[in-house]
Amino acid sequence: LRLYKESDEGIEAAAAAIKGGELAIIPTETVYGLAAKALDPDAVAKIFTAKGRPAENPLIVHIADPGDLEQVAASVPDGARRLISAYWPGPLTLVLTKTPLVPFRVTAGLDTVAVRCPAQPVARRVIELAGVPVAAPSANRFMEVSPTRVEHLDPELMEQAAVVLDSGPCEVGLESTIVDFTVNPPAILRPGGISRDQLERVLGAKLQITSEHRKAPGQYARHYSPKAKVRLVQSADPDAAALVFNKHGSRHFEMSSDPEQYGRDLYDALIQLDKSGADEIQIEIPPRTVEWEAVRDRIEKAAG
Ligand code: AMP
Ligand code: MG
């Protein structure tokens, strides 16, 4: 394992590892990703093994440039094109019909592929240098909290990677928004960095909500979970380990009332409370508005 701070040398090392069929842990604007060559089933298999991820849970394919989409997507509907012009590169994943180039190992046997063009400049340079589309789920063991800093990485998982590239804390801190364009109307499979409002504004149409949609593969009721039990509360007990909006107790972690900042801090807060040995974490329920959708989704899944 070689650990690099953000540098040309680190970017080259990560790209070479990916190109050579190895795993690299790389920064993106959402969370740190465990990256491998997406078009090579053997390389992709290493991701599933390292994460302990079930084979039925498909991976997102990352491309360096929106122009590379045609390699992996057989057709791109109009609406998808509009979202791409508005939000790529960025924290938006589109589900489209796959090309034969994409192995079924990546898509968990589906004829569709999830694709994203990340905005984080280091991620883009790694993918560009690797010269191939890159599968990169979050660099954590299955079900656990996604890392938004290198300090969050599980040492055993790190050992599975040839290279770890440290680029500091992730800008968004929550996983990408996933929109499925293989159903009509298109459906949000997972709320994330781009909000429903932002998507609908560009599309000029309503999106289906996940609950009305067929169950997406790899969507589990419990996910993004710390080791401590998570309980959602209206207002936290002053003695509890808790994520709160207004601090009272000593074990309270005061969170921003701005949803973007909250999203950036959430996983770090959960990981820190876990490390402090808390056996229960109380989380004050955020407002039921569209801006909070992604944060609420992750909190609900953390609670299981
Ligand atoms: P992550 O767990 O952040 O790597 O994101 C992967 C998630 O994207 C999966 O758990 C699925 O929910 C979703 N996904 C990936 N590929 C597809 C696909 N072809 N169709 C529907 N959802 C997908
Ligand atoms: Mg994940």
GROMACS .gro file of C-alpha atoms and ligand atoms in nm:
model
  328
    1LEU     CA    1   0.000   0.000   0.000
    2ARG     CA    2   0.129   0.344  -0.092
    3LEU     CA    3  -0.027   0.651   0.065
    4TYR     CA    4   0.000   0.985  -0.118
    5LYS     CA    5  -0.106   1.339  -0.041
    6GLU     CA    6  -0.265   1.517  -0.337
    7SER     CA    7   0.018   1.547  -0.593
    8ASP     CA    8   0.102   1.464  -0.953
    9GLU     CA    9   0.293   1.164  -0.828
   10GLY     CA   10  -0.009   1.041  -0.631
   11ILE     CA   11  -0.245   1.095  -0.922
   12GLU     CA   12  -0.012   0.904  -1.152
   13ALA     CA   13   0.025   0.620  -0.901
   14ALA     CA   14  -0.353   0.586  -0.855
   15ALA     CA   15  -0.411   0.591  -1.232
   16ALA     CA   16  -0.139   0.330  -1.288
   17ALA     CA   17  -0.286   0.103  -1.019
   18ILE     CA   18  -0.630   0.124  -1.178
   19LYS     CA   19  -0.489   0.067  -1.526
   20GLY     CA   20  -0.301  -0.238  -1.395
   21GLY     CA   21  -0.622  -0.394  -1.261
   22GLU     CA   22  -0.553  -0.306  -0.895
   23LEU     CA   23  -0.764  -0.107  -0.647
   24ALA     CA   24  -0.699   0.258  -0.559
   25ILE     CA   25  -0.877   0.470  -0.299
   26ILE     CA   26  -0.943   0.810  -0.452
   27PRO     CA   27  -1.117   1.131  -0.346
   28THR     CA   28  -1.436   1.249  -0.517
   29GLU     CA   29  -1.665   1.540  -0.425
   30THR     CA   30  -1.918   1.297  -0.274
   31VAL     CA   31  -1.715   1.045  -0.068
   32TYR     CA   32  -1.385   0.857  -0.102
   33GLY     CA   33  -1.417   0.583  -0.365
   34LEU     CA   34  -1.267   0.235  -0.393
   35ALA     CA   35  -1.175   0.249  -0.760
   36ALA     CA   36  -1.107  -0.018  -1.022
   37LYS     CA   37  -1.116  -0.051  -1.401
   38ALA     CA   38  -1.488  -0.079  -1.474
   39LEU     CA   39  -1.458  -0.276  -1.797
   40ASP     CA   40  -1.248  -0.554  -1.644
   41PRO     CA   41  -1.458  -0.811  -1.451
   42ASP     CA   42  -1.156  -0.938  -1.254
   43ALA     CA   43  -1.066  -0.589  -1.135
   44VAL     CA   44  -1.430  -0.523  -1.046
   45ALA     CA   45  -1.446  -0.849  -0.850
   46LYS     CA   46  -1.175  -0.711  -0.619
   47ILE     CA   47  -1.408  -0.426  -0.517
   48PHE     CA   48  -1.682  -0.668  -0.411
   49THR     CA   49  -1.435  -0.879  -0.214
   50ALA     CA   50  -1.268  -0.584  -0.039
   51LYS     CA   51  -1.600  -0.427   0.063
   52GLY     CA   52  -1.781  -0.750   0.143
   53ARG     CA   53  -2.044  -0.612  -0.092
   54PRO     CA   54  -2.316  -0.851  -0.217
   55ALA     CA   55  -2.283  -0.930  -0.590
   56GLU     CA   56  -2.644  -0.815  -0.649
   57ASN     CA   57  -2.552  -0.456  -0.560
   58PRO     CA   58  -2.448  -0.276  -0.883
   59LEU     CA   59  -2.161  -0.026  -0.901
   60ILE     CA   60  -2.152   0.326  -1.039
   61VAL     CA   61  -1.921   0.380  -1.337
   62HIS     CA   62  -1.722   0.705  -1.332
   63ILE     CA   63  -1.604   0.879  -1.647
   64ALA     CA   64  -1.355   1.166  -1.683
   65ASP     CA   65  -1.552   1.358  -1.941
   66PRO     CA   66  -1.923   1.370  -2.036
   67GLY     CA   67  -1.809   1.286  -2.392
   68ASP     CA   68  -1.705   0.939  -2.274
   69LEU     CA   69  -2.066   0.847  -2.194
   70GLU     CA   70  -2.124   0.674  -2.529
   71GLN     CA   71  -1.871   0.406  -2.433
   72VAL     CA   72  -2.093   0.280  -2.154
   73ALA     CA   73  -2.448   0.401  -2.234
   74ALA     CA   74  -2.628   0.269  -2.541
   75SER     CA   75  -2.884   0.549  -2.553
   76VAL     CA   76  -2.921   0.881  -2.378
   77PRO     CA   77  -3.274   1.027  -2.359
   78ASP     CA   78  -3.330   1.398  -2.401
   79GLY     CA   79  -3.399   1.463  -2.034
   80ALA     CA   80  -3.075   1.290  -1.937
   81ARG     CA   81  -2.887   1.510  -2.183
   82ARG     CA   82  -3.038   1.817  -2.024
   83LEU     CA   83  -2.937   1.709  -1.675
   84ILE     CA   84  -2.587   1.634  -1.804
   85SER     CA   85  -2.547   1.984  -1.948
   86ALA     CA   86  -2.671   2.135  -1.623
   87TYR     CA   87  -2.502   1.919  -1.359
   88TRP     CA   88  -2.206   1.726  -1.504
   89PRO     CA   89  -1.942   1.715  -1.386
   90GLY     CA   90  -2.106   1.682  -1.045
   91PRO     CA   91  -2.277   1.463  -0.784
   92LEU     CA   92  -2.541   1.323  -1.020
   93THR     CA   93  -2.563   0.960  -1.136
   94LEU     CA   94  -2.780   0.855  -1.430
   95VAL     CA   95  -2.912   0.504  -1.489
   96LEU     CA   96  -2.917   0.428  -1.862
   97THR     CA   97  -2.920   0.125  -2.093
   98LYS     CA   98  -2.571  -0.024  -2.097
   99THR     CA   99  -2.346  -0.102  -2.393
  100PRO     CA  100  -2.200  -0.454  -2.433
  101LEU     CA  101  -1.863  -0.314  -2.315
  102VAL     CA  102  -1.990  -0.289  -1.957
  103PRO     CA  103  -1.952  -0.624  -1.778
  104PHE     CA  104  -2.252  -0.768  -1.595
  105ARG     CA  105  -2.026  -0.794  -1.288
  106VAL     CA  106  -2.053  -0.413  -1.264
  107THR     CA  107  -2.428  -0.392  -1.321
  108ALA     CA  108  -2.517  -0.695  -1.107
  109GLY     CA  109  -2.661  -0.867  -1.413
  110LEU     CA  110  -2.879  -0.572  -1.518
  111ASP     CA  111  -2.901  -0.436  -1.874
  112THR     CA  112  -2.870  -0.088  -1.728
  113VAL     CA  113  -2.566   0.099  -1.601
  114ALA     CA  114  -2.531   0.380  -1.348
  115VAL     CA  115  -2.287   0.650  -1.471
  116ARG     CA  116  -2.142   0.964  -1.320
  117CYS     CA  117  -1.885   1.224  -1.420
  118PRO     CA  118  -1.730   1.349  -1.094
  119ALA     CA  119  -1.638   1.715  -1.049
  120GLN     CA  120  -1.349   1.671  -0.805
  121PRO     CA  121  -1.042   1.767  -1.014
  122VAL     CA  122  -0.816   1.497  -0.865
  123ALA     CA  123  -1.076   1.228  -0.941
  124ARG     CA  124  -1.111   1.352  -1.296
  125ARG     CA  125  -0.737   1.350  -1.354
  126VAL     CA  126  -0.700   0.999  -1.215
  127ILE     CA  127  -0.978   0.866  -1.439
  128GLU     CA  128  -0.846   1.056  -1.739
  129LEU     CA  129  -0.493   0.923  -1.687
  130ALA     CA  130  -0.619   0.569  -1.627
  131GLY     CA  131  -0.783   0.609  -1.968
  132VAL     CA  132  -1.077   0.383  -1.879
  133PRO     CA  133  -1.416   0.417  -1.708
  134VAL     CA  134  -1.375   0.352  -1.335
  135ALA     CA  135  -1.611   0.173  -1.095
  136ALA     CA  136  -1.585   0.343  -0.756
  137PRO     CA  137  -1.828   0.270  -0.474
  138SER     CA  138  -1.761   0.426  -0.135
  139ALA     CA  139  -1.438   0.303   0.024
  140ASN     CA  140  -1.597   0.138   0.328
  141ARG     CA  141  -1.709  -0.212   0.423
  142PHE     CA  142  -2.064  -0.296   0.315
  143MET     CA  143  -2.333  -0.121   0.530
  144GLU     CA  144  -2.085   0.103   0.713
  145VAL     CA  145  -2.051   0.480   0.702
  146SER     CA  146  -1.887   0.620   0.388
  147PRO     CA  147  -1.547   0.788   0.437
  148THR     CA  148  -1.531   1.161   0.364
  149ARG     CA  149  -1.167   1.189   0.481
  150VAL     CA  150  -0.870   0.952   0.458
  151GLU     CA  151  -0.869   0.939   0.841
  152HIS     CA  152  -1.207   0.760   0.822
  153LEU     CA  153  -1.071   0.467   0.621
  154ASP     CA  154  -1.075   0.121   0.772
  155PRO     CA  155  -0.710   0.002   0.796
  156GLU     CA  156  -0.799  -0.346   0.668
  157LEU     CA  157  -0.981  -0.206   0.368
  158MET     CA  158  -0.686   0.025   0.295
  159GLU     CA  159  -0.459  -0.279   0.283
  160GLN     CA  160  -0.662  -0.412  -0.011
  161ALA     CA  161  -0.574  -0.107  -0.219
  162ALA     CA  162  -0.245  -0.057  -0.403
  163VAL     CA  163  -0.267   0.323  -0.361
  164VAL     CA  164  -0.453   0.563  -0.132
  165LEU     CA  165  -0.473   0.924  -0.247
  166ASP     CA  166  -0.549   1.188   0.016
  167SER     CA  167  -0.710   1.509  -0.102
  168GLY     CA  168  -0.862   1.629   0.226
  169PRO     CA  169  -1.231   1.636   0.319
  170CYS     CA  170  -1.495   1.578   0.049
  171GLU     CA  171  -1.686   1.887  -0.068
  172VAL     CA  172  -2.036   1.732  -0.071
  173GLY     CA  173  -1.988   1.450   0.182
  174LEU     CA  174  -2.298   1.252   0.079
  175GLU     CA  175  -2.335   1.008  -0.210
  176SER     CA  176  -2.459   1.126  -0.551
  177THR     CA  177  -2.823   1.170  -0.648
  178ILE     CA  178  -2.928   0.876  -0.869
  179VAL     CA  179  -3.188   0.930  -1.144
  180ASP     CA  180  -3.318   0.634  -1.343
  181PHE     CA  181  -3.390   0.722  -1.708
  182THR     CA  182  -3.488   0.368  -1.804
  183VAL     CA  183  -3.838   0.424  -1.659
  184ASN     CA  184  -4.099   0.678  -1.760
  185PRO     CA  185  -4.126   0.928  -1.602
  186PRO     CA  186  -3.768   0.910  -1.475
  187ALA     CA  187  -3.730   0.826  -1.106
  188ILE     CA  188  -3.505   0.940  -0.825
  189LEU     CA  189  -3.354   0.620  -0.682
  190ARG     CA  190  -3.147   0.799  -0.419
  191PRO     CA  191  -3.153   1.163  -0.309
  192GLY     CA  192  -2.810   1.327  -0.294
  193GLY     CA  193  -2.591   1.624  -0.378
  194ILE     CA  194  -2.829   1.758  -0.644
  195SER     CA  195  -3.178   1.816  -0.505
  196ARG     CA  196  -3.511   1.712  -0.654
  197ASP     CA  197  -3.593   2.080  -0.711
  198GLN     CA  198  -3.275   2.137  -0.909
  199LEU     CA  199  -3.350   1.835  -1.130
  200GLU     CA  200  -3.717   1.915  -1.189
  201ARG     CA  201  -3.635   2.276  -1.273
  202VAL     CA  202  -3.407   2.165  -1.558
  203LEU     CA  203  -3.641   1.887  -1.677
  204GLY     CA  204  -3.952   2.103  -1.655
  205ALA     CA  205  -4.131   1.790  -1.526
  206LYS     CA  206  -4.189   1.595  -1.207
  207LEU     CA  207  -3.976   1.294  -1.123
  208GLN     CA  208  -4.117   0.976  -0.970
  209ILE     CA  209  -4.028   0.934  -0.608
  210THR     CA  210  -3.840   0.624  -0.501
  211SER     CA  211  -4.125   0.475  -0.301
  212GLU     CA  212  -4.350   0.469  -0.610
  213HIS     CA  213  -4.078   0.311  -0.815
  214ARG     CA  214  -3.989  -0.060  -0.829
  215LYS     CA  215  -3.741  -0.131  -0.555
  216ALA     CA  216  -3.395  -0.032  -0.681
  217PRO     CA  217  -3.124  -0.295  -0.652
  218GLY     CA  218  -2.882  -0.239  -0.370
  219GLN     CA  219  -3.118  -0.015  -0.175
  220TYR     CA  220  -3.124  -0.152   0.176
  221ALA     CA  221  -3.332  -0.020   0.465
  222ARG     CA  222  -3.020  -0.019   0.681
  223HIS     CA  223  -2.707   0.136   0.528
  224TYR     CA  224  -2.458   0.412   0.602
  225SER     CA  225  -2.462   0.285   0.960
  226PRO     CA  226  -2.225   0.357   1.245
  227LYS     CA  227  -2.149   0.078   1.495
  228ALA     CA  228  -2.359   0.251   1.761
  229LYS     CA  229  -2.736   0.214   1.751
  230VAL     CA  230  -2.895   0.522   1.592
  231ARG     CA  231  -3.220   0.665   1.724
  232LEU     CA  232  -3.411   0.952   1.564
  233VAL     CA  233  -3.550   1.199   1.817
  234GLN     CA  234  -3.736   1.532   1.819
  235SER     CA  235  -3.491   1.670   2.072
  236ALA     CA  236  -3.196   1.491   2.222
  237ASP     CA  237  -3.143   1.390   2.582
  238PRO     CA  238  -2.879   1.626   2.736
  239ASP     CA  239  -2.666   1.330   2.850
  240ALA     CA  240  -2.679   1.138   2.524
  241ALA     CA  241  -2.425   1.115   2.242
  242ALA     CA  242  -2.621   1.309   1.984
  243LEU     CA  243  -2.627   1.512   1.662
  244VAL     CA  244  -2.821   1.825   1.754
  245PHE     CA  245  -2.904   2.167   1.614
  246ASN     CA  246  -2.850   2.348   1.946
  247LYS     CA  247  -2.595   2.210   2.184
  248HIS     CA  248  -2.688   2.132   2.548
  249GLY     CA  249  -2.489   1.831   2.664
  250SER     CA  250  -2.116   1.760   2.651
  251ARG     CA  251  -2.157   1.466   2.415
  252HIS     CA  252  -2.367   1.672   2.176
  253PHE     CA  253  -2.230   1.731   1.829
  254GLU     CA  254  -2.370   2.060   1.702
  255MET     CA  255  -2.471   2.037   1.338
  256SER     CA  256  -2.530   2.316   1.087
  257SER     CA  257  -2.884   2.430   1.011
  258ASP     CA  258  -2.773   2.459   0.649
  259PRO     CA  259  -2.845   2.125   0.475
  260GLU     CA  260  -2.533   2.138   0.255
  261GLN     CA  261  -2.303   2.198   0.548
  262TYR     CA  262  -2.487   1.933   0.749
  263GLY     CA  263  -2.435   1.685   0.463
  264ARG     CA  264  -2.065   1.767   0.450
  265ASP     CA  265  -2.027   1.699   0.826
  266LEU     CA  266  -2.267   1.407   0.883
  267TYR     CA  267  -2.040   1.105   0.827
  268ASP     CA  268  -1.750   1.266   1.011
  269ALA     CA  269  -1.977   1.331   1.309
  270LEU     CA  270  -2.108   0.973   1.310
  271ILE     CA  271  -1.757   0.830   1.283
  272GLN     CA  272  -1.628   1.053   1.563
  273LEU     CA  273  -1.913   0.958   1.795
  274ASP     CA  274  -1.851   0.592   1.711
  275LYS     CA  275  -1.484   0.632   1.796
  276SER     CA  276  -1.576   0.794   2.128
  277GLY     CA  277  -1.735   0.461   2.223
  278ALA     CA  278  -2.099   0.573   2.223
  279ASP     CA  279  -2.336   0.277   2.211
  280GLU     CA  280  -2.633   0.487   2.107
  281ILE     CA  281  -2.638   0.801   1.894
  282GLN     CA  282  -2.947   1.020   1.901
  283ILE     CA  283  -3.010   1.233   1.592
  284GLU     CA  284  -3.251   1.525   1.594
  285ILE     CA  285  -3.483   1.494   1.294
  286PRO     CA  286  -3.416   1.767   1.036
  287PRO     CA  287  -3.699   1.962   0.868
  288ARG     CA  288  -3.926   1.775   0.624
  289THR     CA  289  -3.837   1.995   0.329
  290VAL     CA  290  -3.686   1.915  -0.012
  291GLU     CA  291  -3.347   2.068   0.076
  292TRP     CA  292  -3.310   1.814   0.358
  293GLU     CA  293  -3.412   1.509   0.152
  294ALA     CA  294  -3.061   1.366   0.106
  295VAL     CA  295  -2.959   1.419   0.470
  296ARG     CA  296  -3.288   1.270   0.595
  297ASP     CA  297  -3.245   0.966   0.369
  298ARG     CA  298  -2.899   0.891   0.512
  299ILE     CA  299  -3.010   0.946   0.871
  300GLU     CA  300  -3.311   0.718   0.827
  301LYS     CA  301  -3.091   0.449   0.673
  302ALA     CA  302  -2.832   0.489   0.950
  303ALA     CA  303  -3.116   0.421   1.194
  304GLY     CA  304  -3.221   0.116   0.986
  305AMP     P1  305  -2.299   0.321  -0.414
  305AMP     O1  306  -2.357   0.223  -0.317
  305AMP     O2  307  -2.286   0.461  -0.362
  305AMP     O3  308  -2.180   0.269  -0.483
  305AMP     O4  309  -2.406   0.340  -0.529
  305AMP     C1  310  -2.448   0.232  -0.601
  305AMP     C2  311  -2.597   0.231  -0.600
  305AMP     O5  312  -2.641   0.277  -0.726
  305AMP     C3  313  -2.650   0.091  -0.590
  305AMP     O6  314  -2.661   0.053  -0.456
  305AMP     C4  315  -2.783   0.101  -0.660
  305AMP     O7  316  -2.882   0.145  -0.570
  305AMP     C5  317  -2.760   0.210  -0.762
  305AMP     N1  318  -2.739   0.153  -0.896
  305AMP     C6  319  -2.621   0.123  -0.953
  305AMP     N2  320  -2.639   0.070  -1.074
  305AMP     C7  321  -2.772   0.066  -1.094
  305AMP     C8  322  -2.855   0.020  -1.200
  305AMP     N3  323  -2.805  -0.031  -1.311
  305AMP     N4  324  -2.988   0.032  -1.185
  305AMP     C9  325  -3.041   0.086  -1.072
  305AMP     N5  326  -2.968   0.130  -0.968
  305AMP    C10  327  -2.836   0.119  -0.978
  306MG      MG  328  -2.159   0.299  -0.037
   0.00000   0.00000   0.00000
